[in-house]
PDB file of C-alpha atoms in Angstrom:
ATOM      1  CA  MET A 956       0.000   0.000   0.000  1.00  0.00           C
ATOM      2  CA  SER A 957       1.478   3.350  -1.058  1.00  0.00           C
ATOM      3  CA  LEU A 958       1.735   6.480   1.095  1.00  0.00           C
ATOM      4  CA  ALA A 959      -0.889   8.269  -1.019  1.00  0.00           C
ATOM      5  CA  ASP A 960      -3.331   5.405  -0.522  1.00  0.00           C
ATOM      6  CA  ILE A 961      -2.751   5.461   3.237  1.00  0.00           C
ATOM      7  CA  VAL A 962      -3.340   9.231   3.354  1.00  0.00           C
ATOM      8  CA  SER A 963      -6.520   8.899   1.283  1.00  0.00           C
ATOM      9  CA  ARG A 964      -7.910   6.144   3.498  1.00  0.00           C
ATOM     10  CA  THR A 965      -7.035   8.147   6.611  1.00  0.00           C
ATOM     11  CA  GLU A 966      -8.948  11.160   5.284  1.00  0.00           C
ATOM     12  CA  VAL A 967     -11.998   9.021   4.522  1.00  0.00           C
ATOM     13  CA  ILE A 968     -11.968   7.471   8.010  1.00  0.00           C
ATOM     14  CA  ALA A 969     -11.494  10.889   9.624  1.00  0.00           C
ATOM     15  CA  LYS A 970     -14.466  12.318   7.699  1.00  0.00           C
ATOM     16  CA  LYS A 971     -16.575   9.280   8.563  1.00  0.00           C
ATOM     17  CA  TYR A 972     -16.082   9.792  12.304  1.00  0.00           C
ATOM     18  CA  GLU A 973     -15.682  13.571  12.412  1.00  0.00           C
ATOM     19  CA  LYS A 974     -19.185  13.984  13.851  1.00  0.00           C
ATOM     20  CA  PHE A 975     -17.963  12.267  17.036  1.00  0.00           C
ATOM     21  CA  THR A 976     -15.027  14.635  17.562  1.00  0.00           C
ATOM     22  CA  GLY A 977     -17.087  17.473  19.046  1.00  0.00           C
ATOM     23  CA  ASP A 978     -17.310  21.097  17.906  1.00  0.00           C
ATOM     24  CA  ARG A 979     -14.843  22.337  15.326  1.00  0.00           C
ATOM     25  CA  PRO A 980     -13.979  26.006  14.903  1.00  0.00           C
ATOM     26  CA  ASP A 981     -13.823  25.741  11.090  1.00  0.00           C
ATOM     27  CA  ARG A 982     -17.472  24.704  10.740  1.00  0.00           C
ATOM     28  CA  PRO A 983     -20.159  27.346  10.246  1.00  0.00           C
ATOM     29  CA  GLU A 984     -22.720  27.929  12.944  1.00  0.00           C
ATOM     30  CA  LYS A 985     -25.908  25.928  12.803  1.00  0.00           C
ATOM     31  CA  SER A 986     -29.029  27.688  11.522  1.00  0.00           C
ATOM     32  CA  ASN A 987     -32.664  27.061  12.306  1.00  0.00           C
ATOM     33  CA  ASP A 988     -33.080  25.278   8.991  1.00  0.00           C
ATOM     34  CA  PRO A 989     -31.861  21.637   9.159  1.00  0.00           C
ATOM     35  CA  PHE A 990     -32.049  21.316   5.375  1.00  0.00           C
ATOM     36  CA  THR A 991     -29.742  24.305   4.863  1.00  0.00           C
ATOM     37  CA  ASP A 992     -27.240  22.974   7.410  1.00  0.00           C
ATOM     38  CA  GLU A 993     -27.155  19.529   5.823  1.00  0.00           C
ATOM     39  CA  TYR A 994     -27.002  21.024   2.331  1.00  0.00           C
ATOM     40  CA  THR A 995     -24.082  23.284   3.325  1.00  0.00           C
ATOM     41  CA  ASP A 996     -22.155  20.363   4.816  1.00  0.00           C
ATOM     42  CA  LEU A 997     -22.831  18.247   1.736  1.00  0.00           C
ATOM     43  CA  VAL A 998     -21.662  21.048  -0.586  1.00  0.00           C
ATOM     44  CA  GLU A 999     -18.411  21.299   1.391  1.00  0.00           C
ATOM     45  CA  ARG A1000     -17.816  17.588   1.041  1.00  0.00           C
ATOM     46  CA  ILE A1001     -18.558  17.676  -2.690  1.00  0.00           C
ATOM     47  CA  ASN A1002     -16.076  20.522  -3.118  1.00  0.00           C
ATOM     48  CA  GLY A1003     -13.516  18.500  -1.156  1.00  0.00           C
ATOM     49  CA  LEU A1004     -14.020  15.508  -3.453  1.00  0.00           C
ATOM     50  CA  THR A1005     -13.687  17.791  -6.471  1.00  0.00           C
ATOM     51  CA  LEU A1006     -10.348  19.115  -5.205  1.00  0.00           C
ATOM     52  CA  LYS A1007      -9.208  15.582  -4.465  1.00  0.00           C
ATOM     53  CA  SER A1008     -10.195  14.599  -8.015  1.00  0.00           C
ATOM     54  CA  ASP A1009      -7.993  17.385  -9.375  1.00  0.00           C
ATOM     55  CA  GLU A1010      -5.091  16.148  -7.257  1.00  0.00           C
ATOM     56  CA  ILE A1011      -5.620  12.600  -8.478  1.00  0.00           C
ATOM     57  CA  ALA A1012      -5.625  13.805 -12.089  1.00  0.00           C
ATOM     58  CA  ALA A1013      -2.145  15.254 -11.523  1.00  0.00           C
ATOM     59  CA  GLU A1014      -0.829  11.936 -10.171  1.00  0.00           C
ATOM     60  CA  LYS A1015       1.605  10.283 -12.603  1.00  0.00           C
ATOM     61  CA  ASN A1016       1.811   6.816 -11.048  1.00  0.00           C
ATOM     62  CA  ARG A1017      -0.926   4.775 -12.722  1.00  0.00           C
ATOM     63  CA  ALA A1018      -1.271   2.266  -9.886  1.00  0.00           C
ATOM     64  CA  THR A1019      -1.557   4.998  -7.258  1.00  0.00           C
ATOM     65  CA  LYS A1020      -3.954   6.901  -9.473  1.00  0.00           C
ATOM     66  CA  ALA A1021      -6.176   3.860  -9.910  1.00  0.00           C
ATOM     67  CA  ALA A1022      -6.225   3.215  -6.142  1.00  0.00           C
ATOM     68  CA  LEU A1023      -7.091   6.838  -5.374  1.00  0.00           C
ATOM     69  CA  ASN A1024      -9.840   6.839  -8.012  1.00  0.00           C
ATOM     70  CA  ALA A1025     -11.309   3.695  -6.467  1.00  0.00           C
ATOM     71  CA  GLU A1026     -11.324   5.395  -3.065  1.00  0.00           C
ATOM     72  CA  LEU A1027     -12.951   8.454  -4.633  1.00  0.00           C
ATOM     73  CA  ARG A1028     -15.679   6.305  -6.179  1.00  0.00           C
ATOM     74  CA  ARG A1029     -16.388   4.770  -2.781  1.00  0.00           C
ATOM     75  CA  SER A1030     -16.706   8.249  -1.272  1.00  0.00           C
ATOM     76  CA  LYS A1031     -19.110   9.282  -4.032  1.00  0.00           C
ATOM     77  CA  ALA A1032     -21.164   6.151  -3.516  1.00  0.00           C
ATOM     78  CA  ALA A1033     -21.338   6.883   0.223  1.00  0.00           C
ATOM     79  CA  LEU A1034     -22.666  10.372  -0.482  1.00  0.00           C
ATOM     80  CA  LEU A1035     -25.277   9.112  -2.945  1.00  0.00           C
ATOM     81  CA  GLU A1036     -26.419   6.208  -0.779  1.00  0.00           C
ATOM     82  CA  THR A1037     -26.366   7.843   2.663  1.00  0.00           C
ATOM     83  CA  ASP A1038     -26.110  11.633   2.691  1.00  0.00           C
ATOM     84  CA  VAL A1039     -28.330  12.514  -0.272  1.00  0.00           C
ATOM     85  CA  PRO A1040     -31.259  10.378   1.018  1.00  0.00           C
ATOM     86  CA  LYS A1041     -30.808  12.075   4.393  1.00  0.00           C
ATOM     87  CA  LEU A1042     -31.004  15.454   2.670  1.00  0.00           C
ATOM     88  CA  GLU A1043     -34.164  14.363   0.837  1.00  0.00           C
ATOM     89  CA  LYS A1044     -35.825  13.509   4.161  1.00  0.00           C
ATOM     90  CA  LEU A1045     -35.249  17.100   5.319  1.00  0.00           C
ATOM     91  CA  ILE A1046     -36.979  18.701   2.304  1.00  0.00           C
ATOM     92  CA  ARG A1047     -40.324  19.115   4.067  1.00  0.00           C
ATOM     93  CA  LYS A1048     -38.912  19.843   7.525  1.00  0.00           C
ATOM     94  CA  GLY A1049     -38.523  23.303   9.019  1.00  0.00           C
ATOM     95  CA  LYS A1050     -40.627  26.390   9.573  1.00  0.00           C
ATOM     96  CA  ASN A1051     -42.654  28.130   6.849  1.00  0.00           C
ATOM     97  CA  VAL A1052     -42.016  25.392   4.315  1.00  0.00           C
ATOM     98  CA  THR A1053     -44.193  26.269   1.342  1.00  0.00           C
ATOM     99  CA  LYS A1054     -44.591  24.481  -1.982  1.00  0.00           C
ATOM    100  CA  THR A1055     -42.160  26.908  -3.584  1.00  0.00           C
ATOM    101  CA  VAL A1056     -39.541  26.160  -0.935  1.00  0.00           C
ATOM    102  CA  ILE A1057     -40.094  22.426  -1.389  1.00  0.00           C
ATOM    103  CA  ASP A1058     -39.669  22.722  -5.170  1.00  0.00           C
ATOM    104  CA  ASP A1059     -36.510  24.774  -4.669  1.00  0.00           C
ATOM    105  CA  ARG A1060     -35.103  22.215  -2.252  1.00  0.00           C
ATOM    106  CA  MET A1061     -35.912  19.334  -4.597  1.00  0.00           C
ATOM    107  CA  ALA A1062     -34.084  21.168  -7.370  1.00  0.00           C
ATOM    108  CA  LYS A1063     -31.073  21.585  -5.049  1.00  0.00           C
ATOM    109  CA  VAL A1064     -31.093  17.884  -4.235  1.00  0.00           C
ATOM    110  CA  LYS A1065     -31.124  17.068  -7.948  1.00  0.00           C
ATOM    111  CA  GLN A1066     -28.225  19.462  -8.504  1.00  0.00           C
ATOM    112  CA  VAL A1067     -26.326  17.816  -5.651  1.00  0.00           C
ATOM    113  CA  ARG A1068     -26.847  14.386  -7.231  1.00  0.00           C
ATOM    114  CA  ASP A1069     -25.679  15.686 -10.605  1.00  0.00           C
ATOM    115  CA  GLY A1070     -22.697  17.409  -9.000  1.00  0.00           C
ATOM    116  CA  ILE A1071     -21.614  14.209  -7.275  1.00  0.00           C
ATOM    117  CA  ALA A1072     -22.055  12.133 -10.422  1.00  0.00           C
ATOM    118  CA  GLU A1073     -19.967  14.586 -12.462  1.00  0.00           C
ATOM    119  CA  ILE A1074     -16.910  14.448 -10.206  1.00  0.00           C
ATOM    120  CA  PRO A1075     -14.164  12.762 -12.292  1.00  0.00           C
ATOM    121  CA  ASP A1076     -13.277   9.416 -10.739  1.00  0.00           C
ATOM    122  CA  GLY A1077     -11.300   7.607 -13.427  1.00  0.00           C
ATOM    123  CA  VAL A1078     -14.396   6.238 -15.126  1.00  0.00           C
ATOM    124  CA  HIS A1079     -15.847   9.451 -16.573  1.00  0.00           C
ATOM    125  CA  GLY A1080     -13.802  11.751 -18.760  1.00  0.00           C
ATOM    126  CA  PRO A1081     -11.656  14.482 -17.216  1.00  0.00           C
ATOM    127  CA  ARG A1082     -13.331  17.794 -16.468  1.00  0.00           C
ATOM    128  CA  LYS A1083     -12.667  20.947 -14.484  1.00  0.00           C
ATOM    129  CA  PRO A1084     -15.880  21.626 -12.566  1.00  0.00           C
ATOM    130  CA  GLY A1085     -16.327  24.780 -10.567  1.00  0.00           C
ATOM    131  CA  ARG A1086     -16.647  24.480  -6.828  1.00  0.00           C
ATOM    132  CA  LEU A1087     -20.196  23.995  -5.630  1.00  0.00           C
ATOM    133  CA  GLY A1088     -21.733  26.785  -3.604  1.00  0.00           C
ATOM    134  CA  GLY A1089     -18.883  29.272  -3.998  1.00  0.00           C
ATOM    135  CA  THR A1090     -16.871  29.081  -0.759  1.00  0.00           C
ATOM    136  CA  GLY A1091     -18.882  26.090   0.380  1.00  0.00           C
ATOM    137  CA  ARG A1092     -20.369  27.988   3.357  1.00  0.00           C
ATOM    138  CA  ILE A1093     -23.897  29.354   3.561  1.00  0.00           C
ATOM    139  CA  PRO A1094     -24.774  31.952   6.220  1.00  0.00           C
ATOM    140  CA  ALA A1095     -27.667  31.211   8.543  1.00  0.00           C
ATOM    141  CA  GLY A1096     -31.004  31.862   6.865  1.00  0.00           C
ATOM    142  CA  ALA A1097     -29.472  32.310   3.388  1.00  0.00           C
ATOM    143  CA  THR A1098     -29.946  30.109   0.322  1.00  0.00           C
ATOM    144  CA  ALA A1099     -27.422  28.698  -2.105  1.00  0.00           C
ATOM    145  CA  THR A1100     -27.516  27.210  -5.594  1.00  0.00           C
ATOM    146  CA  ILE A1101     -25.225  24.898  -7.498  1.00  0.00           C
ATOM    147  CA  GLU A1102     -24.124  26.463 -10.772  1.00  0.00           C
ATOM    148  CA  LEU A1103     -23.582  23.994 -13.608  1.00  0.00           C
ATOM    149  CA  SER A1104     -23.104  26.555 -16.377  1.00  0.00           C
ATOM    150  CA  GLY A1105     -19.898  27.773 -17.952  1.00  0.00           C
ATOM    151  CA  PRO A1106     -17.236  25.059 -18.252  1.00  0.00           C
ATOM    152  CA  ASP A1107     -19.739  22.412 -17.166  1.00  0.00           C
ATOM    153  CA  ALA A1108     -21.984  23.140 -20.142  1.00  0.00           C
ATOM    154  CA  ARG A1109     -19.725  21.070 -22.363  1.00  0.00           C
ATOM    155  CA  VAL A1110     -20.973  17.945 -20.616  1.00  0.00           C
ATOM    156  CA  THR A1111     -24.304  18.208 -22.444  1.00  0.00           C
ATOM    157  CA  ASN A1112     -23.221  20.272 -25.443  1.00  0.00           C
ATOM    158  CA  ASN A1113     -20.308  18.070 -26.475  1.00  0.00           C
ATOM    159  CA  PRO A1114     -21.470  14.599 -27.642  1.00  0.00           C
ATOM    160  CA  GLY A1115     -17.880  13.328 -27.584  1.00  0.00           C
ATOM    161  CA  TYR A1116     -17.241  14.375 -23.981  1.00  0.00           C
ATOM    162  CA  TYR A1117     -17.433  10.807 -22.726  1.00  0.00           C
ATOM    163  CA  GLN A1118     -15.557   9.278 -25.695  1.00  0.00           C
ATOM    164  CA  HIS A1119     -12.494   7.138 -24.925  1.00  0.00           C
ATOM    165  CA  SER A1120      -9.102   8.726 -25.441  1.00  0.00           C
ATOM    166  CA  ALA A1121      -6.113   6.841 -26.815  1.00  0.00           C
ATOM    167  CA  GLU A1122      -4.692   6.504 -23.317  1.00  0.00           C
ATOM    168  CA  SER A1123      -7.975   5.240 -21.855  1.00  0.00           C
ATOM    169  CA  LYS A1124      -8.365   2.750 -24.722  1.00  0.00           C
ATOM    170  CA  ALA A1125      -4.832   1.461 -24.158  1.00  0.00           C
ATOM    171  CA  LEU A1126      -5.497   1.170 -20.444  1.00  0.00           C
ATOM    172  CA  ALA A1127      -8.795  -0.626 -21.125  1.00  0.00           C
ATOM    173  CA  ASN A1128      -7.081  -3.050 -23.517  1.00  0.00           C
ATOM    174  CA  ASP A1129      -4.301  -3.750 -21.005  1.00  0.00           C
ATOM    175  CA  TRP A1130      -6.910  -4.325 -18.339  1.00  0.00           C
ATOM    176  CA  GLN A1131      -8.845  -6.735 -20.573  1.00  0.00           C
ATOM    177  CA  VAL A1132      -5.674  -8.696 -21.395  1.00  0.00           C
ATOM    178  CA  ALA A1133      -4.682  -8.845 -17.740  1.00  0.00           C
ATOM    179  CA  LYS A1134      -8.218  -9.879 -16.808  1.00  0.00           C
ATOM    180  CA  LYS A1135      -8.191 -12.724 -19.352  1.00  0.00           C
ATOM    181  CA  LYS A1136      -4.819 -13.948 -18.074  1.00  0.00           C
ATOM    182  CA  GLN A1137      -6.070 -13.746 -14.532  1.00  0.00           C
ATOM    183  CA  ASP A1138      -9.246 -15.640 -15.450  1.00  0.00           C
ATOM    184  CA  LEU A1139      -7.146 -18.311 -17.165  1.00  0.00           C
ATOM    185  CA  HIS A1140      -4.911 -18.685 -14.118  1.00  0.00           C
ATOM    186  CA  LEU A1141      -7.951 -18.811 -11.867  1.00  0.00           C
ATOM    187  CA  ASP A1142      -9.483 -21.541 -14.061  1.00  0.00           C
ATOM    188  CA  ASN A1143      -6.259 -23.561 -13.833  1.00  0.00           C
ATOM    189  CA  ILE A1144      -6.175 -23.072 -10.089  1.00  0.00           C
ATOM    190  CA  GLU A1145      -9.806 -24.147  -9.873  1.00  0.00           C
ATOM    191  CA  LYS A1146      -9.073 -27.320 -11.865  1.00  0.00           C
ATOM    192  CA  GLY A1147      -6.071 -28.084  -9.693  1.00  0.00           C
ATOM    193  CA  LEU A1148      -8.105 -27.522  -6.550  1.00  0.00           C
ATOM    194  CA  SER A1149     -10.868 -29.782  -7.883  1.00  0.00           C
ATOM    195  CA  THR A1150      -8.307 -32.518  -8.567  1.00  0.00           C
ATOM    196  CA  LEU A1151      -6.801 -32.078  -5.115  1.00  0.00           C
ATOM    197  CA  LYS A1152     -10.266 -32.199  -3.618  1.00  0.00           C
ATOM    198  CA  GLY A1153     -10.972 -35.499  -5.392  1.00  0.00           C
ATOM    199  CA  ILE A1154      -7.644 -36.927  -4.255  1.00  0.00           C
ATOM    200  CA  GLY A1155      -8.288 -35.763  -0.712  1.00  0.00           C
ATOM    201  CA  GLU A1156     -11.765 -37.304  -0.676  1.00  0.00           C
ATOM    202  CA  ALA A1157     -10.384 -40.602  -2.040  1.00  0.00           C
ATOM    203  CA  MET A1158      -7.630 -40.561   0.589  1.00  0.00           C
ATOM    204  CA  GLY A1159     -10.224 -39.873   3.258  1.00  0.00           C
ATOM    205  CA  GLU A1160     -12.345 -42.844   2.162  1.00  0.00           C
ATOM    206  CA  THR A1161      -9.261 -45.078   2.019  1.00  0.00           C
ATOM    207  CA  LEU A1162      -8.191 -43.972   5.490  1.00  0.00           C
ATOM    208  CA  LYS A1163     -11.661 -44.703   6.840  1.00  0.00           C
ATOM    209  CA  THR A1164     -11.520 -48.213   5.336  1.00  0.00           C
ATOM    210  CA  GLN A1165      -7.987 -48.738   6.669  1.00  0.00           C
ATOM    211  CA  ASP A1166      -9.079 -47.553  10.102  1.00  0.00           C
ATOM    212  CA  VAL A1167     -11.836 -50.179  10.150  1.00  0.00           C
ATOM    213  CA  LEU A1168      -9.387 -52.905   9.041  1.00  0.00           C
ATOM    214  CA  ILE A1169      -6.795 -51.837  11.588  1.00  0.00           C
ATOM    215  CA  ASP A1170      -9.411 -51.865  14.347  1.00  0.00           C
ATOM    216  CA  THR A1171     -10.481 -55.380  13.283  1.00  0.00           C
ATOM    217  CA  ILE A1172      -6.871 -56.564  13.213  1.00  0.00           C
ATOM    218  CA  ASP A1173      -6.229 -55.069  16.653  1.00  0.00           C
ATOM    219  CA  THR A1174      -9.279 -56.876  18.036  1.00  0.00           C
ATOM    220  CA  LYS A1175      -8.189 -60.198  16.496  1.00  0.00           C
ATOM    221  CA  MET A1176      -4.618 -59.754  17.768  1.00  0.00           C
ATOM    222  CA  ASP A1177      -5.940 -59.143  21.264  1.00  0.00           C
ATOM    223  CA  ASN A1178      -7.999 -62.338  21.059  1.00  0.00           C
ATOM    224  CA  VAL A1179      -5.015 -64.328  19.717  1.00  0.00           C
ATOM    225  CA  THR A1180      -2.787 -62.960  22.470  1.00  0.00           C
ATOM    226  CA  LYS A1181      -5.303 -64.017  25.107  1.00  0.00           C
ATOM    227  CA  GLU A1182      -5.583 -67.508  23.565  1.00  0.00           C
ATOM    228  CA  LEU A1183      -1.797 -67.851  23.429  1.00  0.00           C
ATOM    229  CA  LYS A1184      -1.499 -66.919  27.062  1.00  0.00           C
ATOM    230  CA  THR A1185      -4.210 -69.464  27.952  1.00  0.00           C
ATOM    231  CA  ASN A1186      -2.542 -72.217  25.887  1.00  0.00           C
ATOM    232  CA  ASN A1187       0.835 -71.453  27.403  1.00  0.00           C
ATOM    233  CA  MET A1188      -0.618 -71.808  30.867  1.00  0.00           C
ATOM    234  CA  LYS A1189      -2.278 -75.112  29.909  1.00  0.00           C
ATOM    235  CA  LEU A1190       0.950 -76.490  28.343  1.00  0.00           C
ATOM    236  CA  LYS A1191       2.993 -75.479  31.338  1.00  0.00           C
ATOM    237  CA  GLY A1192       0.568 -77.219  33.683  1.00  0.00           C
ATOM    238  CA  LEU A1193       0.502 -80.325  31.459  1.00  0.00           C
ATOM    239  CA  VAL A1194       4.307 -80.574  31.322  1.00  0.00           C
ATOM    240  CA  GLU A1195       4.621 -80.197  35.069  1.00  0.00           C
ATOM    241  CA  SER A1196       1.912 -82.821  35.560  1.00  0.00           C
ATOM    242  CA  MET A1197       3.607 -85.322  33.219  1.00  0.00           C
ATOM    243  CA  ARG A1198       7.002 -84.893  34.857  1.00  0.00           C
ATOM    244  CA  SER A1199       5.665 -85.514  38.312  1.00  0.00           C
ATOM    245  CA  LYS A1200       3.775 -88.743  37.386  1.00  0.00           C
ATOM    246  CA  ARG A1201       6.329 -90.430  35.107  1.00  0.00           C
ATOM    247  CA  ASN A1202       9.493 -89.407  36.884  1.00  0.00           C
ATOM    248  CA  PHE A1203       9.724 -92.700  38.812  1.00  0.00           C
ATOM    249  CA  CYS A1204       9.077 -94.856  35.744  1.00  0.00           C
ATOM    250  CA  ILE A1205      11.789 -93.107  33.813  1.00  0.00           C
ATOM    251  CA  ASP A1206      14.272 -93.654  36.625  1.00  0.00           C
ATOM    252  CA  ILE A1207      13.442 -97.406  36.774  1.00  0.00           C
ATOM    253  CA  THR A1208      13.810 -97.707  33.015  1.00  0.00           C
ATOM    254  CA  LEU A1209      17.227 -96.068  33.089  1.00  0.00           C
ATOM    255  CA  ILE A1210      18.407 -98.392  35.882  1.00  0.00           C
ATOM    256  CA  CYS A1211      17.306-101.445  33.885  1.00  0.00           C
ATOM    257  CA  VAL A1212      19.143-100.211  30.840  1.00  0.00           C
ATOM    258  CA  LEU A1213      22.301 -99.655  32.872  1.00  0.00           C
ATOM    259  CA  LEU A1214      22.079-103.164  34.429  1.00  0.00           C
ATOM    260  CA  ALA A1215      21.574-104.783  31.010  1.00  0.00           C
ATOM    261  CA  LEU A1216      24.551-102.892  29.658  1.00  0.00           C
ATOM    262  CA  GLY A1217      26.712-103.985  32.602  1.00  0.00           C
ATOM    263  CA  LEU A1218      25.673-107.626  32.188  1.00  0.00           C
ATOM    264  CA  TYR A1219      26.501-107.511  28.495  1.00  0.00           C
ATOM    265  CA  LEU A1220      29.962-106.137  29.179  1.00  0.00           C
ATOM    266  CA  TYR A1221      30.607-108.751  31.846  1.00  0.00           C
ATOM    267  CA  MET A1222      29.723-111.593  29.521  1.00  0.00           C
ATOM    268  CA  MET A1223      32.007-110.158  26.842  1.00  0.00           C
ATOM    269  CA  PHE A1224      34.987-109.950  29.151  1.00  0.00           C
ATOM    270  CA  LYS A1225      34.341-113.403  30.622  1.00  0.00           C
ATOM    271  CA  LYS A1226      34.731-115.100  27.262  1.00  0.00           C
TER     272      LYS A1226
END
């Protein structure tokens, strides 16, 4: 994020929460007409956006310029979606509000909408609008109008005012090419992610199956281990039992064998 972008965002945040900062000496005094107060504040903000638009037009860095124009478009959208409807609600409020006053206020609201829409923001063609409402301040009880004559008349009188310039066409073409490349890369990423998703799901199913098999094998191994322990105990008891019962017979058999062997040797030596 560039320094200009940070400054622009800081200004937007400061303006968004400036109503919570208390009284400011640079603001005009409130009048008895809420519509006039709101209209005056809105005119000041429109003039501020117009000045900011002029500063953005002088910016040479295209990336910074695009970011600032995007921020400017968001500010314009905030005015059109929040502040202008608020101003419209105040048209019929106040003292001595006659039909003529209402018509005049409705005309002012329309001029405010047109003034906001005509602020250059990188989408519309460049223009040099005059500041709305003169100094931007309206004394208490006074009225103000938004002048759209003079340099602004070329908006309606010049059919080619909103035509693309060579620079804007080149920028639009570069943007289209970059967008197509980005879409292509996104499609490839989407395909790769879909493949990875399929592989992951297959691995998950395989792991679930393997988990069931491993659990079955563990259960069988536990059973086999228990059976082996039982058989070992039985064999040990059987061996001990056989040794205790046949020990005497084996000893007698060995003695007989030894006596027969001794008799055989005696007979051999006697001859």
